[in-house]
C-alpha positions in Angstrom: -17.0 41.7 19.5 -20.0 43.6 18.3 -18.9 43.1 14.7 -18.7 39.3 15.1 -22.1 39.3 16.7 -23.7 41.2 13.9 -22.1 39.1 11.2 -23.0 35.9 13.0 -26.6 37.1 13.4 -26.8 38.0 9.7 -25.4 34.6 8.7 -27.9 32.9 10.9 -30.8 34.8 9.3 -29.6 34.0 5.8 -29.3 30.3 6.7 -32.8 30.2 8.1 -34.2 32.0 5.0 -32.5 29.6 2.6 -33.7 26.5 4.6 -37.3 27.7 4.6 -37.1 28.4 0.8 -35.9 24.8 0.2 -38.7 23.4 2.3 -41.3 25.3 0.1 -40.0 23.8 -3.1 -41.7 20.6 -4.1 -39.8 17.9 -5.8 -41.2 16.4 -9.0 -40.2 13.8 -11.6 -38.6 14.9 -14.9 -40.9 14.6 -18.0 -40.5 11.4 -19.9 -39.9 11.2 -23.7 -43.5 9.9 -24.2 -45.0 12.9 -22.2 -42.9 15.4 -24.3 -43.9 13.7 -27.6 -47.6 13.8 -26.5 -47.4 17.5 -25.8 -45.7 18.2 -29.1 -48.3 16.2 -31.0 -51.1 18.1 -29.3 -49.5 21.5 -30.1 -49.1 20.5 -33.8 -52.7 19.4 -34.0 -53.8 22.8 -32.6 -51.6 24.9 -35.0 -53.7 27.5 -36.8 -51.1 28.0 -39.5 -51.8 24.4 -40.7 -55.3 25.4 -41.8 -54.0 28.1 -44.2 -53.8 27.2 -47.9 -50.3 26.8 -49.5 -49.4 29.6 -51.9 -48.2 28.5 -55.3 -45.8 30.4 -57.6 -42.6 32.3 -57.1 -41.7 33.9 -53.9 -42.0 37.7 -54.5 -39.5 38.6 -51.8 -36.8 36.9 -53.8 -37.6 38.5 -57.1 -36.0 41.8 -58.2 -33.8 42.1 -55.2 -31.1 44.8 -55.6 -27.6 43.4 -55.4 -26.2 45.8 -52.8 -26.8 48.9 -50.7 -24.9 51.2 -53.0 -27.2 50.4 -55.9 -30.2 51.5 -53.8 -28.5 54.7 -52.5 -27.3 58.1 -53.6 -24.0 59.2 -52.1 -23.6 62.8 -50.8 -19.9 63.7 -50.5 -18.1 66.9 -49.4 -15.0 67.9 -47.6 -13.7 64.4 -47.1 -17.0 63.0 -45.7 -19.6 60.9 -47.4 -23.0 59.6 -46.5 -25.6 57.3 -48.1 -29.2 58.5 -48.7 -31.9 56.4 -50.3 -32.5 56.9 -54.1 -35.3 59.4 -54.8 -34.7 61.2 -51.4 -33.1 64.2 -52.9 -35.9 66.6 -53.6 -33.9 69.6 -54.8 -30.4 69.6 -56.4 -29.2 72.9 -57.6 -26.7 72.7 -60.5 -23.9 74.2 -58.5 -24.0 71.3 -56.0 -24.3 68.5 -58.6 -20.6 67.5 -58.0 -21.5 66.6 -54.4 -23.6 63.7 -55.5 -21.3 60.7 -55.9 -18.3 59.2 -54.0 -15.0 61.1 -54.0 -11.8 59.2 -53.5 -10.6 59.1 -49.9 -13.9 60.2 -48.4 -14.8 58.8 -45.0 -18.2 57.2 -44.8 -20.2 58.7 -41.9 -23.9 58.5 -40.8 -26.6 60.8 -41.9 -26.7 62.8 -38.6 -23.0 63.5 -38.5 -22.9 64.5 -42.2 -25.9 66.7 -42.0 -24.6 68.5 -38.9 -21.3 69.2 -40.6 -22.9 70.4 -43.9 -25.9 72.5 -42.9 -24.7 75.4 -44.9 -25.6 73.8 -48.2 -27.7 70.8 -47.1 -31.4 71.1 -45.9 -33.8 68.4 -44.8 -37.5 68.5 -45.4 -39.7 66.4 -43.2 -42.5 64.6 -45.1 -45.2 62.2 -44.0 -45.2 58.5 -44.6 -48.2 58.9 -47.0 -46.2 61.4 -49.0 -43.2 59.1 -49.1 -45.3 56.3 -50.4 -46.7 58.6 -53.1 -50.3 58.4 -51.7 -50.4 62.2 -51.1 -48.6 64.9 -53.1 -46.4 67.6 -51.5 -48.2 70.9 -50.8 -48.0 73.4 -53.6 -46.2 75.9 -51.4 -43.5 73.4 -50.6 -43.1 72.5 -54.3 -42.5 76.3 -55.0 -39.9 76.5 -52.2 -38.1 73.4 -53.5 -38.0 74.9 -57.0 -36.4 78.1 -55.6 -34.1 76.4 -53.2 -30.4 77.2 -53.3 -29.6 74.2 -51.1 -29.6 70.5 -51.7 -32.9 69.3 -50.0 -33.3 65.7 -48.8 -36.6 64.3 -47.7 -36.7 62.9 -44.2 -39.1 61.1 -41.9 -38.5 61.4 -38.2 -35.0 62.9 -38.9 -33.8 60.1 -41.2 -33.6 60.3 -45.0 -36.4 58.5 -46.9 -37.3 58.0 -50.5 -40.2 60.0 -51.9 -42.1 58.2 -54.6 -44.1 60.1 -57.2 -47.8 60.5 -56.4 -50.0 57.9 -58.1 -53.0 59.4 -60.0 -56.3 58.2 -58.6 -57.9 55.3 -60.4 -60.7 56.3 -62.8 -64.1 55.5 -61.4 -65.8 52.4 -62.8 -69.5 52.7 -63.7 
């Protein structure tokens, strides 16, 4: 009997709560087509993008687009596993590991983290800054010396993931 009393009381409280919530809602008419068209016209009149001048010429985002991911990547492959790294991300490639660049038949494609974890004996990552990756700042001289003496394949990374490293651009000559 106690159980029925508790359940009955809980149901009564829920019904009262639902009824009071319905009383608080106000009914309103649906928007008409004319009202919606007026709001749209007002938003279009206040659009800040409409004030910008139109650009003429070819769309640069559609020019010189590589055909596929493979053409923009180098493939590291060893022991039945392969991974893709961006072109120009391999900072050091000793001659004895040159055969590990390129796809081998039957290799399973895996992500960078899995491949790197399985191949740390011959593969090293080198964290670089975004400015260095863009070629705005050169690598430190000490790092260049270590790369020249490295016995491992060294891949440039940014926050743990491989990234291309562009050659530093020489500073522009001063104009007088």
